[in-house]
Amino acid sequence: MSEKYGKVYLAGSGPGDPDLMTVKVRRLIDEVDVVVYDQLPGEAILRLIPDKTEKIDAGKYADNHTLTQDKINEVIVEKAREGKTVLRLKGGDPYVFGRGGEEAEELVKAGVSFEVVPGITSAVAVPAYAGIPVTHRDSNSMVTFITGHEDPTKEETGLNWQLLAQFDGTLVIFMGVKMLKRNCDELLKYGKDPKTPAALIERGTRPDQRVTVGTLSNISALAEERNVKAPAITVIGDVVRLHDILGEQISKY
Ligand code: SAH
């Protein structure tokens, strides 16, 4: 009977700066019995988990295999069945490329009650700190969030690059460090203007944030030169020009 079970909060902790966590997540961190976390929320947030709280590092299992995702689901369900209140803490927003939807489905299947706690997604907050609004009246009325395989050995990305090359809005690409060159090449191949401004933002909203600005034709070479590492987000579109005007915002914490 689900009433006997504990409850799971499927939550996002925002892009990294602890000040960008919701008030609700901040409260839950202090209140729950168990926190199951990924590495993405970052040290500054994970440090806030009280000593008394059981901590489970889901990242330890995370290898992008279905099996390991199953294990994460299993442990969450198991803790809830023990009657515990569980905070499943993910980076950004739990339903934006975080497999939160899959975890929620598993909870429904298992009869465990849960609540989603939206977070500030890196898709908009990371460009914002880099001085890049993802929309601007003068340049675009559309924006799209994209993710692809991280595995450069795979031939197909499963994305319709032809359509994306024609898309007249801002492209925000997640998880693309290893795949950046191929993604840019695909867009160029289908005729996207090589001069389209592009930015790569590493560790956005964190004190060691780094922004690399270029164009669609040179951003992947710049990324290699500067040894860009995950987590990073790529923004492609005219809004990137605003970076020079609005400037970067650097967190101190
Ligand atoms: N649910 C998360 C995204 C999870 S996918 C969200 O809503 O933000 C993980 C990807 O998110 C990373 O590979 C990276 O592309 C992006 N990301 C998350 N936090 C980031 C940060 N602080 N700086 C740059 N990219 C970030």
PDB file of C-alpha atoms and ligand atoms in Angstrom:
ATOM      1  CA  MET A   1       0.000   0.000   0.000  1.00  0.00           C
ATOM      2  CA  SER A   2       1.497   3.255  -1.092  1.00  0.00           C
ATOM      3  CA  GLU A   3       0.334   5.103   2.068  1.00  0.00           C
ATOM      4  CA  LYS A   4       2.818   3.098   4.109  1.00  0.00           C
ATOM      5  CA  TYR A   5       5.659   4.092   1.837  1.00  0.00           C
ATOM      6  CA  GLY A   6       7.772   7.148   2.200  1.00  0.00           C
ATOM      7  CA  LYS A   7       7.831   9.795  -0.432  1.00  0.00           C
ATOM      8  CA  VAL A   8      10.276  10.693  -3.155  1.00  0.00           C
ATOM      9  CA  TYR A   9      11.026  14.269  -4.200  1.00  0.00           C
ATOM     10  CA  LEU A  10      12.405  14.321  -7.717  1.00  0.00           C
ATOM     11  CA  ALA A  11      14.228  17.610  -7.602  1.00  0.00           C
ATOM     12  CA  GLY A  12      16.587  19.843  -9.518  1.00  0.00           C
ATOM     13  CA  SER A  13      19.225  21.868  -7.703  1.00  0.00           C
ATOM     14  CA  GLY A  14      19.801  24.392 -10.479  1.00  0.00           C
ATOM     15  CA  PRO A  15      22.947  25.031 -12.503  1.00  0.00           C
ATOM     16  CA  GLY A  16      25.494  25.050  -9.688  1.00  0.00           C
ATOM     17  CA  ASP A  17      25.487  28.326  -7.773  1.00  0.00           C
ATOM     18  CA  PRO A  18      23.772  27.354  -4.484  1.00  0.00           C
ATOM     19  CA  ASP A  19      21.962  30.712  -4.478  1.00  0.00           C
ATOM     20  CA  LEU A  20      20.092  29.510  -7.569  1.00  0.00           C
ATOM     21  CA  MET A  21      18.475  26.580  -5.756  1.00  0.00           C
ATOM     22  CA  THR A  22      14.770  26.863  -5.095  1.00  0.00           C
ATOM     23  CA  VAL A  23      13.649  27.576  -1.536  1.00  0.00           C
ATOM     24  CA  LYS A  24      11.863  24.222  -1.630  1.00  0.00           C
ATOM     25  CA  VAL A  25      14.976  22.184  -2.456  1.00  0.00           C
ATOM     26  CA  ARG A  26      16.948  24.052   0.188  1.00  0.00           C
ATOM     27  CA  ARG A  27      14.290  23.134   2.763  1.00  0.00           C
ATOM     28  CA  LEU A  28      14.101  19.500   1.611  1.00  0.00           C
ATOM     29  CA  ILE A  29      17.874  19.062   1.938  1.00  0.00           C
ATOM     30  CA  ASP A  30      17.479  19.700   5.673  1.00  0.00           C
ATOM     31  CA  GLU A  31      14.319  17.642   6.105  1.00  0.00           C
ATOM     32  CA  VAL A  32      14.631  14.354   4.205  1.00  0.00           C
ATOM     33  CA  ASP A  33      16.012  11.022   5.463  1.00  0.00           C
ATOM     34  CA  VAL A  34      17.966  10.115   2.319  1.00  0.00           C
ATOM     35  CA  VAL A  35      19.533  12.090  -0.524  1.00  0.00           C
ATOM     36  CA  VAL A  36      20.317  10.217  -3.758  1.00  0.00           C
ATOM     37  CA  TYR A  37      22.495  12.555  -5.774  1.00  0.00           C
ATOM     38  CA  ASP A  38      24.446  12.937  -8.988  1.00  0.00           C
ATOM     39  CA  GLN A  39      27.726  14.824  -9.236  1.00  0.00           C
ATOM     40  CA  LEU A  40      26.146  17.527 -11.388  1.00  0.00           C
ATOM     41  CA  PRO A  41      24.640  19.562  -8.499  1.00  0.00           C
ATOM     42  CA  GLY A  42      28.235  20.277  -7.450  1.00  0.00           C
ATOM     43  CA  GLU A  43      30.225  20.227  -4.205  1.00  0.00           C
ATOM     44  CA  ALA A  44      28.865  23.510  -2.864  1.00  0.00           C
ATOM     45  CA  ILE A  45      25.346  22.093  -2.824  1.00  0.00           C
ATOM     46  CA  LEU A  46      26.219  18.568  -1.728  1.00  0.00           C
ATOM     47  CA  ARG A  47      28.091  20.032   1.257  1.00  0.00           C
ATOM     48  CA  LEU A  48      24.772  21.353   2.589  1.00  0.00           C
ATOM     49  CA  ILE A  49      23.425  17.832   3.208  1.00  0.00           C
ATOM     50  CA  PRO A  50      23.394  17.333   6.996  1.00  0.00           C
ATOM     51  CA  ASP A  51      25.648  14.662   8.546  1.00  0.00           C
ATOM     52  CA  LYS A  52      22.643  12.761   9.891  1.00  0.00           C
ATOM     53  CA  THR A  53      21.217  12.269   6.393  1.00  0.00           C
ATOM     54  CA  GLU A  54      21.897   9.083   4.443  1.00  0.00           C
ATOM     55  CA  LYS A  55      23.765   9.962   1.247  1.00  0.00           C
ATOM     56  CA  ILE A  56      23.781   7.776  -1.834  1.00  0.00           C
ATOM     57  CA  ASP A  57      25.993   8.694  -4.779  1.00  0.00           C
ATOM     58  CA  ALA A  58      24.043   7.671  -7.869  1.00  0.00           C
ATOM     59  CA  GLY A  59      26.909   8.905 -10.021  1.00  0.00           C
ATOM     60  CA  LYS A  60      28.911   5.930  -8.820  1.00  0.00           C
ATOM     61  CA  TYR A  61      26.680   3.680 -10.871  1.00  0.00           C
ATOM     62  CA  ALA A  62      26.029   6.110 -13.672  1.00  0.00           C
ATOM     63  CA  ASP A  63      27.735   4.896 -16.785  1.00  0.00           C
ATOM     64  CA  ASN A  64      24.879   5.667 -19.096  1.00  0.00           C
ATOM     65  CA  HIS A  65      23.853   2.012 -19.127  1.00  0.00           C
ATOM     66  CA  THR A  66      20.252   1.031 -18.693  1.00  0.00           C
ATOM     67  CA  LEU A  67      21.281  -1.439 -16.058  1.00  0.00           C
ATOM     68  CA  THR A  68      22.867   1.213 -13.871  1.00  0.00           C
ATOM     69  CA  GLN A  69      19.846   3.472 -14.292  1.00  0.00           C
ATOM     70  CA  ASP A  70      17.762   0.473 -13.165  1.00  0.00           C
ATOM     71  CA  LYS A  71      19.930   0.200 -10.088  1.00  0.00           C
ATOM     72  CA  ILE A  72      19.376   3.853  -9.245  1.00  0.00           C
ATOM     73  CA  ASN A  73      15.633   3.376  -9.619  1.00  0.00           C
ATOM     74  CA  GLU A  74      15.808   0.279  -7.459  1.00  0.00           C
ATOM     75  CA  VAL A  75      17.585   1.996  -4.615  1.00  0.00           C
ATOM     76  CA  ILE A  76      15.156   4.933  -4.639  1.00  0.00           C
ATOM     77  CA  VAL A  77      12.148   2.596  -4.547  1.00  0.00           C
ATOM     78  CA  GLU A  78      13.750   0.468  -1.837  1.00  0.00           C
ATOM     79  CA  LYS A  79      14.356   3.468   0.436  1.00  0.00           C
ATOM     80  CA  ALA A  80      10.817   4.734  -0.093  1.00  0.00           C
ATOM     81  CA  ARG A  81       9.471   1.278   0.761  1.00  0.00           C
ATOM     82  CA  GLU A  82      11.390   1.427   4.010  1.00  0.00           C
ATOM     83  CA  GLY A  83       9.133   4.389   4.782  1.00  0.00           C
ATOM     84  CA  LYS A  84      11.824   7.005   4.225  1.00  0.00           C
ATOM     85  CA  THR A  85      11.549  10.406   2.654  1.00  0.00           C
ATOM     86  CA  VAL A  86      13.940  10.517  -0.275  1.00  0.00           C
ATOM     87  CA  LEU A  87      15.334  13.519  -2.115  1.00  0.00           C
ATOM     88  CA  ARG A  88      16.481  12.532  -5.590  1.00  0.00           C
ATOM     89  CA  LEU A  89      18.744  15.440  -6.406  1.00  0.00           C
ATOM     90  CA  LYS A  90      19.719  16.217  -9.967  1.00  0.00           C
ATOM     91  CA  GLY A  91      21.446  19.146 -11.612  1.00  0.00           C
ATOM     92  CA  GLY A  92      19.386  21.855 -13.304  1.00  0.00           C
ATOM     93  CA  ASP A  93      15.784  20.808 -13.777  1.00  0.00           C
ATOM     94  CA  PRO A  94      14.949  17.124 -13.234  1.00  0.00           C
ATOM     95  CA  TYR A  95      12.845  16.856 -16.395  1.00  0.00           C
ATOM     96  CA  VAL A  96      15.325  18.478 -18.784  1.00  0.00           C
ATOM     97  CA  PHE A  97      17.694  15.796 -20.134  1.00  0.00           C
ATOM     98  CA  GLY A  98      18.156  14.351 -16.696  1.00  0.00           C
ATOM     99  CA  ARG A  99      16.284  11.071 -17.073  1.00  0.00           C
ATOM    100  CA  GLY A 100      13.880  12.422 -14.460  1.00  0.00           C
ATOM    101  CA  GLY A 101      10.913  11.412 -16.581  1.00  0.00           C
ATOM    102  CA  GLU A 102      12.073   7.806 -16.589  1.00  0.00           C
ATOM    103  CA  GLU A 103      12.613   7.807 -12.846  1.00  0.00           C
ATOM    104  CA  ALA A 104       9.156   9.274 -12.288  1.00  0.00           C
ATOM    105  CA  GLU A 105       7.604   6.526 -14.427  1.00  0.00           C
ATOM    106  CA  GLU A 106       9.386   3.898 -12.346  1.00  0.00           C
ATOM    107  CA  LEU A 107       8.034   5.431  -9.155  1.00  0.00           C
ATOM    108  CA  VAL A 108       4.492   5.365 -10.512  1.00  0.00           C
ATOM    109  CA  LYS A 109       4.978   1.721 -11.530  1.00  0.00           C
ATOM    110  CA  ALA A 110       6.261   0.851  -8.084  1.00  0.00           C
ATOM    111  CA  GLY A 111       3.340   2.620  -6.403  1.00  0.00           C
ATOM    112  CA  VAL A 112       5.604   5.084  -4.613  1.00  0.00           C
ATOM    113  CA  SER A 113       4.247   8.577  -4.210  1.00  0.00           C
ATOM    114  CA  PHE A 114       6.446  11.341  -5.521  1.00  0.00           C
ATOM    115  CA  GLU A 115       6.551  15.037  -6.155  1.00  0.00           C
ATOM    116  CA  VAL A 116       8.557  16.824  -8.823  1.00  0.00           C
ATOM    117  CA  VAL A 117      10.463  19.913  -7.730  1.00  0.00           C
ATOM    118  CA  PRO A 118      11.465  21.892 -10.826  1.00  0.00           C
ATOM    119  CA  GLY A 119      14.850  23.567 -10.846  1.00  0.00           C
ATOM    120  CA  ILE A 120      16.486  26.313 -12.860  1.00  0.00           C
ATOM    121  CA  THR A 121      17.768  24.550 -15.952  1.00  0.00           C
ATOM    122  CA  SER A 122      21.314  25.172 -17.129  1.00  0.00           C
ATOM    123  CA  ALA A 123      19.835  25.628 -20.611  1.00  0.00           C
ATOM    124  CA  VAL A 124      18.838  29.176 -19.758  1.00  0.00           C
ATOM    125  CA  ALA A 125      20.799  30.016 -16.602  1.00  0.00           C
ATOM    126  CA  VAL A 126      24.240  29.101 -17.927  1.00  0.00           C
ATOM    127  CA  PRO A 127      23.946  31.312 -21.037  1.00  0.00           C
ATOM    128  CA  ALA A 128      22.438  34.058 -18.835  1.00  0.00           C
ATOM    129  CA  TYR A 129      25.525  34.189 -16.597  1.00  0.00           C
ATOM    130  CA  ALA A 130      27.625  34.338 -19.762  1.00  0.00           C
ATOM    131  CA  GLY A 131      25.731  37.460 -20.861  1.00  0.00           C
ATOM    132  CA  ILE A 132      23.611  35.581 -23.391  1.00  0.00           C
ATOM    133  CA  PRO A 133      19.812  35.810 -23.180  1.00  0.00           C
ATOM    134  CA  VAL A 134      18.497  32.750 -25.041  1.00  0.00           C
ATOM    135  CA  THR A 135      15.862  34.906 -26.723  1.00  0.00           C
ATOM    136  CA  HIS A 136      15.964  38.524 -27.827  1.00  0.00           C
ATOM    137  CA  ARG A 137      13.288  40.442 -29.690  1.00  0.00           C
ATOM    138  CA  ASP A 138      15.778  41.626 -32.293  1.00  0.00           C
ATOM    139  CA  SER A 139      17.129  38.235 -33.229  1.00  0.00           C
ATOM    140  CA  ASN A 140      14.945  35.237 -32.479  1.00  0.00           C
ATOM    141  CA  SER A 141      11.536  34.117 -31.376  1.00  0.00           C
ATOM    142  CA  MET A 142      12.423  30.457 -30.976  1.00  0.00           C
ATOM    143  CA  VAL A 143      14.859  28.435 -28.957  1.00  0.00           C
ATOM    144  CA  THR A 144      15.515  24.722 -28.893  1.00  0.00           C
ATOM    145  CA  PHE A 145      17.340  22.464 -26.429  1.00  0.00           C
ATOM    146  CA  ILE A 146      19.300  19.654 -27.999  1.00  0.00           C
ATOM    147  CA  THR A 147      21.115  16.612 -26.724  1.00  0.00           C
ATOM    148  CA  GLY A 148      22.780  13.814 -28.613  1.00  0.00           C
ATOM    149  CA  HIS A 149      24.922  10.770 -28.012  1.00  0.00           C
ATOM    150  CA  GLU A 150      28.155  11.505 -26.184  1.00  0.00           C
ATOM    151  CA  ASP A 151      29.762   8.616 -28.016  1.00  0.00           C
ATOM    152  CA  PRO A 152      31.831   9.899 -30.968  1.00  0.00           C
ATOM    153  CA  THR A 153      32.215   6.364 -32.347  1.00  0.00           C
ATOM    154  CA  LYS A 154      28.499   6.181 -33.101  1.00  0.00           C
ATOM    155  CA  GLU A 155      27.677   7.029 -36.673  1.00  0.00           C
ATOM    156  CA  GLU A 156      24.209   8.429 -36.123  1.00  0.00           C
ATOM    157  CA  THR A 157      23.211  11.107 -33.641  1.00  0.00           C
ATOM    158  CA  GLY A 158      19.528  10.459 -34.160  1.00  0.00           C
ATOM    159  CA  LEU A 159      18.971  14.172 -34.695  1.00  0.00           C
ATOM    160  CA  ASN A 160      17.570  15.793 -37.784  1.00  0.00           C
ATOM    161  CA  TRP A 161      20.505  18.122 -38.517  1.00  0.00           C
ATOM    162  CA  GLN A 162      18.989  19.265 -41.784  1.00  0.00           C
ATOM    163  CA  LEU A 163      16.000  20.624 -39.910  1.00  0.00           C
ATOM    164  CA  LEU A 164      18.198  22.093 -37.184  1.00  0.00           C
ATOM    165  CA  ALA A 165      20.410  23.833 -39.773  1.00  0.00           C
ATOM    166  CA  GLN A 166      17.307  25.581 -41.078  1.00  0.00           C
ATOM    167  CA  PHE A 167      15.980  26.418 -37.616  1.00  0.00           C
ATOM    168  CA  ASP A 168      15.899  30.172 -37.289  1.00  0.00           C
ATOM    169  CA  GLY A 169      16.284  30.354 -33.546  1.00  0.00           C
ATOM    170  CA  THR A 170      18.821  29.812 -30.788  1.00  0.00           C
ATOM    171  CA  LEU A 171      20.276  26.316 -30.486  1.00  0.00           C
ATOM    172  CA  VAL A 172      21.305  25.258 -26.990  1.00  0.00           C
ATOM    173  CA  ILE A 173      23.302  22.036 -27.069  1.00  0.00           C
ATOM    174  CA  PHE A 174      23.803  19.933 -23.939  1.00  0.00           C
ATOM    175  CA  MET A 175      26.485  17.354 -23.301  1.00  0.00           C
ATOM    176  CA  GLY A 176      28.209  18.169 -26.524  1.00  0.00           C
ATOM    177  CA  VAL A 177      31.896  18.481 -25.672  1.00  0.00           C
ATOM    178  CA  LYS A 178      33.117  15.312 -27.358  1.00  0.00           C
ATOM    179  CA  MET A 179      30.560  15.681 -30.107  1.00  0.00           C
ATOM    180  CA  LEU A 180      30.968  19.390 -30.723  1.00  0.00           C
ATOM    181  CA  LYS A 181      32.970  19.108 -33.918  1.00  0.00           C
ATOM    182  CA  ARG A 182      30.600  16.638 -35.458  1.00  0.00           C
ATOM    183  CA  ASN A 183      27.544  18.653 -34.434  1.00  0.00           C
ATOM    184  CA  CYS A 184      28.987  21.835 -35.968  1.00  0.00           C
ATOM    185  CA  ASP A 185      30.020  19.958 -39.126  1.00  0.00           C
ATOM    186  CA  GLU A 186      26.487  18.625 -39.528  1.00  0.00           C
ATOM    187  CA  LEU A 187      25.007  22.126 -39.251  1.00  0.00           C
ATOM    188  CA  LEU A 188      27.537  23.475 -41.767  1.00  0.00           C
ATOM    189  CA  LYS A 189      26.917  20.578 -44.126  1.00  0.00           C
ATOM    190  CA  TYR A 190      23.237  21.453 -44.269  1.00  0.00           C
ATOM    191  CA  GLY A 191      23.954  25.091 -45.007  1.00  0.00           C
ATOM    192  CA  LYS A 192      23.941  26.935 -41.693  1.00  0.00           C
ATOM    193  CA  ASP A 193      25.951  30.159 -41.973  1.00  0.00           C
ATOM    194  CA  PRO A 194      29.538  29.485 -40.787  1.00  0.00           C
ATOM    195  CA  LYS A 195      29.622  33.006 -39.337  1.00  0.00           C
ATOM    196  CA  THR A 196      26.761  32.266 -36.943  1.00  0.00           C
ATOM    197  CA  PRO A 197      28.011  33.294 -33.479  1.00  0.00           C
ATOM    198  CA  ALA A 198      28.637  30.413 -31.079  1.00  0.00           C
ATOM    199  CA  ALA A 199      29.630  30.186 -27.428  1.00  0.00           C
ATOM    200  CA  LEU A 200      30.742  27.371 -25.219  1.00  0.00           C
ATOM    201  CA  ILE A 201      30.218  27.786 -21.498  1.00  0.00           C
ATOM    202  CA  GLU A 202      31.934  25.477 -19.032  1.00  0.00           C
ATOM    203  CA  ARG A 203      30.847  25.135 -15.398  1.00  0.00           C
ATOM    204  CA  GLY A 204      28.315  27.925 -15.827  1.00  0.00           C
ATOM    205  CA  THR A 205      27.202  29.889 -12.724  1.00  0.00           C
ATOM    206  CA  ARG A 206      30.145  28.427 -10.782  1.00  0.00           C
ATOM    207  CA  PRO A 207      33.143  30.487  -9.612  1.00  0.00           C
ATOM    208  CA  ASP A 208      35.361  28.805 -12.222  1.00  0.00           C
ATOM    209  CA  GLN A 209      32.981  29.388 -15.133  1.00  0.00           C
ATOM    210  CA  ARG A 210      34.737  29.836 -18.475  1.00  0.00           C
ATOM    211  CA  VAL A 211      33.246  31.216 -21.674  1.00  0.00           C
ATOM    212  CA  THR A 212      34.675  30.642 -25.146  1.00  0.00           C
ATOM    213  CA  VAL A 213      33.167  32.694 -27.948  1.00  0.00           C
ATOM    214  CA  GLY A 214      33.578  32.128 -31.675  1.00  0.00           C
ATOM    215  CA  THR A 215      31.533  31.174 -34.682  1.00  0.00           C
ATOM    216  CA  LEU A 216      29.977  27.966 -35.940  1.00  0.00           C
ATOM    217  CA  SER A 217      33.026  27.429 -38.135  1.00  0.00           C
ATOM    218  CA  ASN A 218      35.715  27.810 -35.459  1.00  0.00           C
ATOM    219  CA  ILE A 219      34.119  27.007 -32.090  1.00  0.00           C
ATOM    220  CA  SER A 220      35.124  23.336 -32.123  1.00  0.00           C
ATOM    221  CA  ALA A 221      38.775  24.192 -32.898  1.00  0.00           C
ATOM    222  CA  LEU A 222      38.737  26.785 -30.107  1.00  0.00           C
ATOM    223  CA  ALA A 223      37.261  24.190 -27.758  1.00  0.00           C
ATOM    224  CA  GLU A 224      40.080  21.810 -28.523  1.00  0.00           C
ATOM    225  CA  GLU A 225      42.711  24.513 -28.135  1.00  0.00           C
ATOM    226  CA  ARG A 226      41.342  25.507 -24.765  1.00  0.00           C
ATOM    227  CA  ASN A 227      40.800  21.918 -23.652  1.00  0.00           C
ATOM    228  CA  VAL A 228      37.125  22.474 -22.896  1.00  0.00           C
ATOM    229  CA  LYS A 229      35.641  19.962 -20.466  1.00  0.00           C
ATOM    230  CA  ALA A 230      32.198  18.884 -19.305  1.00  0.00           C
ATOM    231  CA  PRO A 231      29.896  20.129 -17.975  1.00  0.00           C
ATOM    232  CA  ALA A 232      29.556  22.577 -20.803  1.00  0.00           C
ATOM    233  CA  ILE A 233      26.769  24.036 -22.901  1.00  0.00           C
ATOM    234  CA  THR A 234      27.017  25.314 -26.459  1.00  0.00           C
ATOM    235  CA  VAL A 235      24.863  28.198 -27.658  1.00  0.00           C
ATOM    236  CA  ILE A 236      24.566  28.870 -31.375  1.00  0.00           C
ATOM    237  CA  GLY A 237      22.747  31.911 -32.695  1.00  0.00           C
ATOM    238  CA  ASP A 238      22.791  35.687 -32.997  1.00  0.00           C
ATOM    239  CA  VAL A 239      22.038  36.150 -29.291  1.00  0.00           C
ATOM    240  CA  VAL A 240      25.676  35.176 -28.615  1.00  0.00           C
ATOM    241  CA  ARG A 241      26.656  38.680 -29.830  1.00  0.00           C
ATOM    242  CA  LEU A 242      25.108  40.071 -26.647  1.00  0.00           C
ATOM    243  CA  HIS A 243      27.919  38.494 -24.627  1.00  0.00           C
ATOM    244  CA  ASP A 244      30.183  41.420 -25.569  1.00  0.00           C
ATOM    245  CA  ILE A 245      27.591  43.980 -24.492  1.00  0.00           C
ATOM    246  CA  LEU A 246      26.145  42.387 -21.378  1.00  0.00           C
ATOM    247  CA  GLY A 247      29.295  40.781 -20.051  1.00  0.00           C
ATOM    248  CA  GLU A 248      29.835  37.813 -17.814  1.00  0.00           C
ATOM    249  CA  GLN A 249      28.551  37.363 -14.316  1.00  0.00           C
ATOM    250  CA  ILE A 250      30.855  35.415 -12.022  1.00  0.00           C
ATOM    251  CA  SER A 251      29.609  33.780  -8.836  1.00  0.00           C
ATOM    252  CA  LYS A 252      31.599  33.965  -5.646  1.00  0.00           C
ATOM    253  CA  TYR A 253      30.924  31.216  -3.181  1.00  0.00           C
TER     254      TYR A 253
HETATM  255  N1  SAH B   1      18.874  18.508 -15.967  1.00  0.00           N
HETATM  256  C1  SAH B   1      20.022  19.326 -16.294  1.00  0.00           C
HETATM  257  C2  SAH B   1      20.789  18.794 -17.494  1.00  0.00           C
HETATM  258  C3  SAH B   1      21.323  17.384 -17.316  1.00  0.00           C
HETATM  259  S1  SAH B   1      22.244  16.825 -18.669  1.00  0.00           S
HETATM  260  C4  SAH B   1      19.565  20.774 -16.492  1.00  0.00           C
HETATM  261  O1  SAH B   1      18.360  21.050 -16.552  1.00  0.00           O
HETATM  262  O2  SAH B   1      20.429  21.650 -16.543  1.00  0.00           O
HETATM  263  C5  SAH B   1      23.898  17.304 -18.231  1.00  0.00           C
HETATM  264  C6  SAH B   1      24.376  18.421 -19.130  1.00  0.00           C
HETATM  265  O3  SAH B   1      23.842  19.661 -18.691  1.00  0.00           O
HETATM  266  C7  SAH B   1      25.870  18.642 -19.092  1.00  0.00           C
HETATM  267  O4  SAH B   1      26.556  17.737 -19.904  1.00  0.00           O
HETATM  268  C8  SAH B   1      25.955  20.054 -19.632  1.00  0.00           C
HETATM  269  O5  SAH B   1      25.765  20.101 -21.023  1.00  0.00           O
HETATM  270  C9  SAH B   1      24.747  20.694 -18.994  1.00  0.00           C
HETATM  271  N2  SAH B   1      25.081  21.433 -17.749  1.00  0.00           N
HETATM  272  C10 SAH B   1      24.531  21.254 -16.538  1.00  0.00           C
HETATM  273  N3  SAH B   1      25.017  22.129 -15.636  1.00  0.00           N
HETATM  274  C11 SAH B   1      25.915  22.888 -16.302  1.00  0.00           C
HETATM  275  C12 SAH B   1      26.764  23.990 -15.933  1.00  0.00           C
HETATM  276  N4  SAH B   1      26.775  24.464 -14.702  1.00  0.00           N
HETATM  277  N5  SAH B   1      27.537  24.521 -16.900  1.00  0.00           N
HETATM  278  C13 SAH B   1      27.524  24.064 -18.167  1.00  0.00           C
HETATM  279  N6  SAH B   1      26.748  23.039 -18.562  1.00  0.00           N
HETATM  280  C14 SAH B   1      25.955  22.465 -17.654  1.00  0.00           C
END
